[in-house]
Tab-separated table of C-alpha atoms and ligand atoms in Angstrom:
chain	number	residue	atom	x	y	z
E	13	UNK	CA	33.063	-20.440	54.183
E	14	UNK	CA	30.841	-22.889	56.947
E	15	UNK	CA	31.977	-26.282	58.121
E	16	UNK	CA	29.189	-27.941	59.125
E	17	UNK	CA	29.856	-30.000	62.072
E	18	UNK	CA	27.202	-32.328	63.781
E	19	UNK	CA	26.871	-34.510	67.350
E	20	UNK	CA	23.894	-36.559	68.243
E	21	UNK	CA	21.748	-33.387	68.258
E	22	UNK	CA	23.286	-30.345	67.645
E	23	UNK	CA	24.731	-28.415	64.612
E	24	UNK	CA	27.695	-26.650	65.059
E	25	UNK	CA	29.408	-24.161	62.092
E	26	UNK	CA	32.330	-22.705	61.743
E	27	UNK	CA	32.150	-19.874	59.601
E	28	UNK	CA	34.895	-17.707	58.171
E	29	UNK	CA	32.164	-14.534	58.637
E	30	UNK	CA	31.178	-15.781	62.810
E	31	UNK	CA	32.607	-16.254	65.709
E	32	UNK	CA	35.916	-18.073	66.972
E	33	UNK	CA	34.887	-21.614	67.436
E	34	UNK	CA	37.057	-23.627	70.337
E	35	UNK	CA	37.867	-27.393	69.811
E	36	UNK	CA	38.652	-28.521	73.369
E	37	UNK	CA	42.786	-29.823	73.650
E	38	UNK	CA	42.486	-31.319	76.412
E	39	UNK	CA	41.379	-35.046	76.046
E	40	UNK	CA	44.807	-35.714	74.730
E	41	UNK	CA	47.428	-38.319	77.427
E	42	UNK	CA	50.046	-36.197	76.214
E	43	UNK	CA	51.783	-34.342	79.411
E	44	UNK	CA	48.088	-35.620	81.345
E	45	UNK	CA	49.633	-39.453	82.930
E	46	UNK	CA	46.087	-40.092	84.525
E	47	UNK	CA	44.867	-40.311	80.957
E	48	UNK	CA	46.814	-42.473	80.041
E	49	UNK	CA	46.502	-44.969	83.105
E	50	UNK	CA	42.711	-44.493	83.061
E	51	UNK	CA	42.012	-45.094	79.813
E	52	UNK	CA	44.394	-48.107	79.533
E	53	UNK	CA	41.913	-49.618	82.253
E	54	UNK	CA	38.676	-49.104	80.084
E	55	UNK	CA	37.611	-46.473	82.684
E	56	UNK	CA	36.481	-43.517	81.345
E	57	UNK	CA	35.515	-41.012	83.675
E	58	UNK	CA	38.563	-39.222	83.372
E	59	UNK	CA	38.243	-38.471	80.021
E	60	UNK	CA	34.203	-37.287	80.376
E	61	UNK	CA	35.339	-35.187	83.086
E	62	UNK	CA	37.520	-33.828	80.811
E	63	UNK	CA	34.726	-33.115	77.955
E	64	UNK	CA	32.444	-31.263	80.748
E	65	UNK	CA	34.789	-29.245	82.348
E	66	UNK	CA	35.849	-27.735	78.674
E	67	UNK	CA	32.311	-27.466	77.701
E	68	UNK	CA	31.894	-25.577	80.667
E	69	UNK	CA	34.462	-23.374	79.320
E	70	UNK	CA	33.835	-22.493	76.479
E	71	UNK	CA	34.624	-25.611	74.369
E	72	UNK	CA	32.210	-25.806	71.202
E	73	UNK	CA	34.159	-29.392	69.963
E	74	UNK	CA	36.556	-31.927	71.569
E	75	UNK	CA	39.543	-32.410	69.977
E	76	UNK	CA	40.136	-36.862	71.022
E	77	UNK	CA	43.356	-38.054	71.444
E	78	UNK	CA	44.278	-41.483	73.017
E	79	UNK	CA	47.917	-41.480	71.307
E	80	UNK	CA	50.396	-42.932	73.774
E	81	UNK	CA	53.148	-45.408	73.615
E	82	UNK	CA	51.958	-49.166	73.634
E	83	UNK	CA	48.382	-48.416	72.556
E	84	UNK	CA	45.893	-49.842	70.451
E	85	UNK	CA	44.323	-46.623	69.194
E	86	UNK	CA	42.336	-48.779	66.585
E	87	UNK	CA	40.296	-50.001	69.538
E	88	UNK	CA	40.536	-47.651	72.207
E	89	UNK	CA	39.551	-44.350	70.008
E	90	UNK	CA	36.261	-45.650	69.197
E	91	UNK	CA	35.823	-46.982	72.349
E	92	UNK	CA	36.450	-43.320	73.538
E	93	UNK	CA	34.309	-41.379	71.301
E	94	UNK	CA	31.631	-44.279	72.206
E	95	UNK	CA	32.171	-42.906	76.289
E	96	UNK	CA	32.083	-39.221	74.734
E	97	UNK	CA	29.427	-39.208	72.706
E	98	UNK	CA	26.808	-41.099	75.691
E	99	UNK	CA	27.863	-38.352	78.182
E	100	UNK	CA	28.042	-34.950	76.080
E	101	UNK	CA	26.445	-33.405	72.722
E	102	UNK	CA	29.115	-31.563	70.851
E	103	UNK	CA	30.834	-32.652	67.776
E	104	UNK	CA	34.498	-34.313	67.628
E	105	UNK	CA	37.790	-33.895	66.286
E	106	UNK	CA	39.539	-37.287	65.978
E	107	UNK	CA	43.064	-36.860	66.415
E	108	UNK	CA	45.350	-39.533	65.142
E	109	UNK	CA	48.602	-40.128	63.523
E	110	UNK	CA	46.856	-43.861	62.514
E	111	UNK	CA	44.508	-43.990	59.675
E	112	UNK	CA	42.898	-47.077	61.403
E	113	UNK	CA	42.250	-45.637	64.532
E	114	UNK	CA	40.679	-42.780	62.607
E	115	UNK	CA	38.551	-45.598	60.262
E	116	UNK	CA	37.436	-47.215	63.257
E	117	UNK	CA	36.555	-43.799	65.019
E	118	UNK	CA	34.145	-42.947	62.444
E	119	UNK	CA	32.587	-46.042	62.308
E	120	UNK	CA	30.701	-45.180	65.775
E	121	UNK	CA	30.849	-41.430	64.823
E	122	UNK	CA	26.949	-40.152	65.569
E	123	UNK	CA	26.788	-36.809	63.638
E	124	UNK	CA	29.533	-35.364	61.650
E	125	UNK	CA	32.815	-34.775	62.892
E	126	UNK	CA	36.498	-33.235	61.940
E	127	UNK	CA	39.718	-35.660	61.192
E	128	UNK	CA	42.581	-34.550	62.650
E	129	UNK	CA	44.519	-35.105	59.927
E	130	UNK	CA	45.718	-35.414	56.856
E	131	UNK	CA	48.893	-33.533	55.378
E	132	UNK	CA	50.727	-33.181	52.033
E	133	UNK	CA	52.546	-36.238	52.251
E	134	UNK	CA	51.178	-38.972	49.718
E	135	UNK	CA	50.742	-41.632	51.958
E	136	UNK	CA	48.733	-39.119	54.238
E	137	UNK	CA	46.894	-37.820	51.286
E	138	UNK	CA	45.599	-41.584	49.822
E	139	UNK	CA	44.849	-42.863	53.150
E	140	UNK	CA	42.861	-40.323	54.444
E	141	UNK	CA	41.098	-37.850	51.898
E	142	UNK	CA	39.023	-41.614	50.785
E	143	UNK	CA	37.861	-41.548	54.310
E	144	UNK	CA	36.624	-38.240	54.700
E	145	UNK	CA	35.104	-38.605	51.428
E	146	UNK	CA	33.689	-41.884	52.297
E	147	UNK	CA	32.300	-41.302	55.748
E	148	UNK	CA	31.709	-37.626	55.190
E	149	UNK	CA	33.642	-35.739	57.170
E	150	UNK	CA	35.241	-32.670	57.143
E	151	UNK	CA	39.212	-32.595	57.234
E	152	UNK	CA	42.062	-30.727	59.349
E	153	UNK	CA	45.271	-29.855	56.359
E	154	UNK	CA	48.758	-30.185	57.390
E	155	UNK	CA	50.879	-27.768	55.689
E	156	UNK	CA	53.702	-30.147	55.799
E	157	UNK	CA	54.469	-33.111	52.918
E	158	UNK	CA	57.127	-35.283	51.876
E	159	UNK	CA	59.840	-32.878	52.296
E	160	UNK	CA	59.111	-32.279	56.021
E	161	UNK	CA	57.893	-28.883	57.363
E	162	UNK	CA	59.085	-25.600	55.789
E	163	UNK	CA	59.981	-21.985	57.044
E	164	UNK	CA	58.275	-20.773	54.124
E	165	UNK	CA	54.772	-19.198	54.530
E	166	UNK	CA	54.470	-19.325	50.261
E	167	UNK	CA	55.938	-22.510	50.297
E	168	UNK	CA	53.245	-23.844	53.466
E	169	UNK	CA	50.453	-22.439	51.610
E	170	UNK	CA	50.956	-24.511	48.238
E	171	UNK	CA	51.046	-27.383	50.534
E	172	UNK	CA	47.445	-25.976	52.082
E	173	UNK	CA	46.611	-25.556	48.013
E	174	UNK	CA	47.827	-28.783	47.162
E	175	UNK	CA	45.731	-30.648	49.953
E	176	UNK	CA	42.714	-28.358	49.251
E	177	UNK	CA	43.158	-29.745	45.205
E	178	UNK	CA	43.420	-32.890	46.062
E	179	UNK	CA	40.072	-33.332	48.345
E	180	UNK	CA	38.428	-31.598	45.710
E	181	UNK	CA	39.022	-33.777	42.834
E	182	UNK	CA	37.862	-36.555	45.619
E	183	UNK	CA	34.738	-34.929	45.760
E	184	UNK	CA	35.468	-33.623	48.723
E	185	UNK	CA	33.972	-30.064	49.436
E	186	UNK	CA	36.048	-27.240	49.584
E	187	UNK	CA	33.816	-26.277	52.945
E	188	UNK	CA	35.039	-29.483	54.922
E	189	UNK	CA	38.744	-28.208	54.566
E	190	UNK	CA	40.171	-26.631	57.218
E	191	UNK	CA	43.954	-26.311	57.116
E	192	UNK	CA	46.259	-25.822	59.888
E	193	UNK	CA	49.380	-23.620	59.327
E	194	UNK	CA	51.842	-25.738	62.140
E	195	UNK	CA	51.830	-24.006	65.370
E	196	UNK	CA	54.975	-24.272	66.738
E	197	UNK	CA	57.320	-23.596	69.531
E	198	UNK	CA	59.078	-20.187	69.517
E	199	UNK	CA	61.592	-21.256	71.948
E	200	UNK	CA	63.189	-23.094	69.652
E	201	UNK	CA	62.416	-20.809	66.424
E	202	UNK	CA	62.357	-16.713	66.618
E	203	UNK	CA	60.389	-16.909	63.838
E	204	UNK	CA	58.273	-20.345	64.306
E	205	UNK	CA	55.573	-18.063	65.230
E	206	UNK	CA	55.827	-15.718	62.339
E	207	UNK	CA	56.116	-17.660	59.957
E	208	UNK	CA	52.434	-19.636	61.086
E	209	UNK	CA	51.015	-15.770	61.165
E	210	UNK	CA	52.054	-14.869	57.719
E	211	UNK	CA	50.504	-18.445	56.722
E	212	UNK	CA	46.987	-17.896	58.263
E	213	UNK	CA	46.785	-14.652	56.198
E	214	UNK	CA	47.714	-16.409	52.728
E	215	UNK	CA	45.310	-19.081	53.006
E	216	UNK	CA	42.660	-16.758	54.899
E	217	UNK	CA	42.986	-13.962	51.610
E	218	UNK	CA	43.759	-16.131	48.657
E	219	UNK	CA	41.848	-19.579	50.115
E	220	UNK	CA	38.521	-18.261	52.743
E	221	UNK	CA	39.153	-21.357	53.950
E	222	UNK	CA	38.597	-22.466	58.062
E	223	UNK	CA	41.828	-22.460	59.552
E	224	UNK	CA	42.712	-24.447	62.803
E	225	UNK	CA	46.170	-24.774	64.868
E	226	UNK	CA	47.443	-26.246	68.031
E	227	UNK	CA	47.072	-23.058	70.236
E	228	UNK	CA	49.537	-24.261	72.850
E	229	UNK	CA	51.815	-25.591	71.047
E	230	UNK	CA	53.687	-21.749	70.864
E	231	UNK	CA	54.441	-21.816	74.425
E	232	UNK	CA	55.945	-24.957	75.543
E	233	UNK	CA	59.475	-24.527	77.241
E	234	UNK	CA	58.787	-20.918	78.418
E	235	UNK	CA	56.889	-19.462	81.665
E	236	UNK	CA	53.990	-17.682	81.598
E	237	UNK	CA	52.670	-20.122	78.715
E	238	UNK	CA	49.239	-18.123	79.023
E	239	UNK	CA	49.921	-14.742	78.161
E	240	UNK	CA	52.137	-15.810	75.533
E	241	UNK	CA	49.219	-18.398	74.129
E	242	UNK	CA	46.942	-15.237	74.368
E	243	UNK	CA	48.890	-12.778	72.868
E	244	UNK	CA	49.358	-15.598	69.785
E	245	UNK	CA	45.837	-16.307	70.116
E	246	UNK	CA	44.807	-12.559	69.333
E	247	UNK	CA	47.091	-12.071	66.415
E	248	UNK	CA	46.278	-15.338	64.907
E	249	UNK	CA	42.399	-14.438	64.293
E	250	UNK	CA	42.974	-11.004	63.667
E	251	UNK	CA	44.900	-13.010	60.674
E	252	UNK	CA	42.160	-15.337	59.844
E	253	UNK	CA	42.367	-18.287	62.512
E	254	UNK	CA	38.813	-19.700	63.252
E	255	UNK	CA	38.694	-22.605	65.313
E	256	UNK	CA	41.662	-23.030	67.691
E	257	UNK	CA	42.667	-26.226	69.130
E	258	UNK	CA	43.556	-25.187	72.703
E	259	UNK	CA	42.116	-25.133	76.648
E	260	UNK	CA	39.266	-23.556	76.663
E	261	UNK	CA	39.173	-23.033	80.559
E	262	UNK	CA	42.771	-20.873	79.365
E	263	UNK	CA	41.947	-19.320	76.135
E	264	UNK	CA	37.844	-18.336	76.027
E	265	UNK	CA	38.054	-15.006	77.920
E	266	UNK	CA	40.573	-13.887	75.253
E	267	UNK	CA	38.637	-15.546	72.285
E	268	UNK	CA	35.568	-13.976	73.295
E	269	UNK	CA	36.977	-10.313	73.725
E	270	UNK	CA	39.173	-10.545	70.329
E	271	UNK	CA	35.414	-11.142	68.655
E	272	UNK	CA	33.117	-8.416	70.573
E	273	UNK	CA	36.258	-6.122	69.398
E	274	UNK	CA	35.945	-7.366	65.749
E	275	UNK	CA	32.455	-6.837	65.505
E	276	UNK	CA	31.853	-10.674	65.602
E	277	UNK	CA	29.222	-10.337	68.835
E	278	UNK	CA	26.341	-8.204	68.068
E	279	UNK	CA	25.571	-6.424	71.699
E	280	UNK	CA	28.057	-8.375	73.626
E	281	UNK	CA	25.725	-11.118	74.048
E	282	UNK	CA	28.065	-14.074	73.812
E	283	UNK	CA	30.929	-11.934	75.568
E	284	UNK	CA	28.616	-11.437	78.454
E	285	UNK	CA	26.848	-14.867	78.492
E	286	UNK	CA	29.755	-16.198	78.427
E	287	UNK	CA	31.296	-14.118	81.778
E	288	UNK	CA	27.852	-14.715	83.580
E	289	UNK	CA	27.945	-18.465	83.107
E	290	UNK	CA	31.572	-18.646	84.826
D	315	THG	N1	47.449	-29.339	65.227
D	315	THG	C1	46.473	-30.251	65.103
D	315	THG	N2	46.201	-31.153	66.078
D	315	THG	C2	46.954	-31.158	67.209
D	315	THG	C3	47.985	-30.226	67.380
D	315	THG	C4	48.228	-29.300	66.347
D	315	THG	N3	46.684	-32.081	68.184
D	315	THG	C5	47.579	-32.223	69.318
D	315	THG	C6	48.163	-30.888	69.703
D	315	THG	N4	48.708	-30.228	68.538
D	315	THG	C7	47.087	-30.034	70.328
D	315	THG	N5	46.703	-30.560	71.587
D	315	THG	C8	47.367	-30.230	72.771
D	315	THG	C9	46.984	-30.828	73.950
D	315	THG	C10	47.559	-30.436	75.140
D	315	THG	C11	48.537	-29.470	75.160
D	315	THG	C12	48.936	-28.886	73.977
D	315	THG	C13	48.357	-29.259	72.785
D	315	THG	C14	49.153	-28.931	76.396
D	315	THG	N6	48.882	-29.424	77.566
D	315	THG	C15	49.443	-28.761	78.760
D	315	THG	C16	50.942	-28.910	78.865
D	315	THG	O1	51.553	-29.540	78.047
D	315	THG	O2	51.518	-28.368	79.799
D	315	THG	C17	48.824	-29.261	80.004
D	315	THG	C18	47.369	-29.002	80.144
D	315	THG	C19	46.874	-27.560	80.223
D	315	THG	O3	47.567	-26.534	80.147
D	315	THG	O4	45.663	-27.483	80.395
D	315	THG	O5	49.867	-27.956	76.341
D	315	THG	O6	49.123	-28.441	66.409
D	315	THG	N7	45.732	-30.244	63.977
């Protein structure tokens, strides 16, 4: 299965059969207060600086997040991908909770880029799916609906089977789905992690679909965040994860070994490009 995913210039794929993709966390205010003060201002920079350092890395898409309290997303997303787009050439991943800030995003979207998201709830699923359709883009899955988020991998993947029905019968290709199993914190959940695992495998064998998840979400309240993100990270493709949303200046090294060790990098030429670069 291949996503096709455009910026100004380039094409970028994520394919089920290649290579771990990286979409870049980090231009998210979230636990980053600069962010947030910056791009209240109009400035920027902050937020480029951001997009070239995880390029640098690794990063081969920007996840763009300008959620934070007392914000108008609907103008300060586009305004944002606007900045992103003039200073780098990868393809975006808008991330917001607001259908209007994601409207207005892809109005100045040059290329082809990834919502971030829609999920099984029927408010999510009317006002997004129209908009993916409409300004053709492909679309991050939820496996969470009206009945809040369950503990139960079957019970996530109908909700990844559900969402995948309903952008079909939209006209939406199956290709431009790319679900996202809920990564989330095993310090409060044993088995939060588990549970996302035996996900990614269900929709990976019985879907082929792209699969996507907030890689650092596993770690938050516990030290050593990286080795724990790592060890996740590993499992999670070995399970059918393709294109993690995490820090690539944290997470490449792994990503790239995990593939040269799955026979996903013929002569260890993006493993060693990769290490030369840094
Ligand atoms: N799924 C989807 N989208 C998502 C998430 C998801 N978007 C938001 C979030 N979860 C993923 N993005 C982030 C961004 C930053 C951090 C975690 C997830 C983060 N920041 C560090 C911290 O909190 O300490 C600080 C920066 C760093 O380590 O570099 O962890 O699950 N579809």
């Amino acid at each position: 299965m291949k996503t096709i995913l455009k910026s100004k210039s380039q094409e970028v794929i994520i394919d089920t059969d290649g290579p771990v993709l990286i979409i870049g966390e980090s231009i998210n205010p979230t636990r980053r207060k600069k962010l947030v003060s910056t791009l209240s201002e109009g400035n920027f920079e902050l937020a480029i600086q951001l997009a070239k350092t995880q390029i640098e890395g690794g990063a081969d898409i920007l996840d763009v997040n300008v959620g934070f309290p007392g914000v108008d997303d609907e103008k300060l997303l586009p305004e944002t991908v606007k900045a992103i787009q003039e200073a780098v050439d990868v393809p975006l991943c808008i991330d917001s909770p607001n259908p209007k800030a994601i409207e207005s995003a892809l109005k100045v979207i040059d290329g082809r880029c990834l919502i971030n998201s829609v999920n099984g709830e029927e408010k999510s699923l009317e006002a997004i799916l129209p908009l993916a359709k409409e300004y053709d883009a492909a679309v991050i899955g939820l496996v969470m609906d009206d009945d809040g988020i369950t503990y139960d991998p079957e019970k996530r993947f109908k909700i990844a089977e559900k969402i995948l029905e309903k952008a079909v019968k939209l006209g939406i290709k199956e290709e431009d789905v790319v679900i996202d199993p809920l990564a989330m914190a095993v310090s409060a959940d044993p088995n939060a992690c588990l549970v996302t695992l035996e996900t990614i495998k269900l929709v990976h064998d019985r879907l082929g679909l792209n699969i996507t998840q907030g890689a650092s979400n596993i770690s938050f309240g516990l030290p050593n965040r990286e080795a724990l993100n790592m060890a996740h990270m590993v499992l999670s493709i070995w399970n059918g994860l393709t294109c993690p949303i995490a820090n690539p200046n944290k997470i490449t090294t792994i990503v790239r070994a995990a593939d040269l060790i799955r026979a996903r990098d013929d002569y260890a030429m993006r493993f060693t490009e990769f290490f030369q670069n840094q």
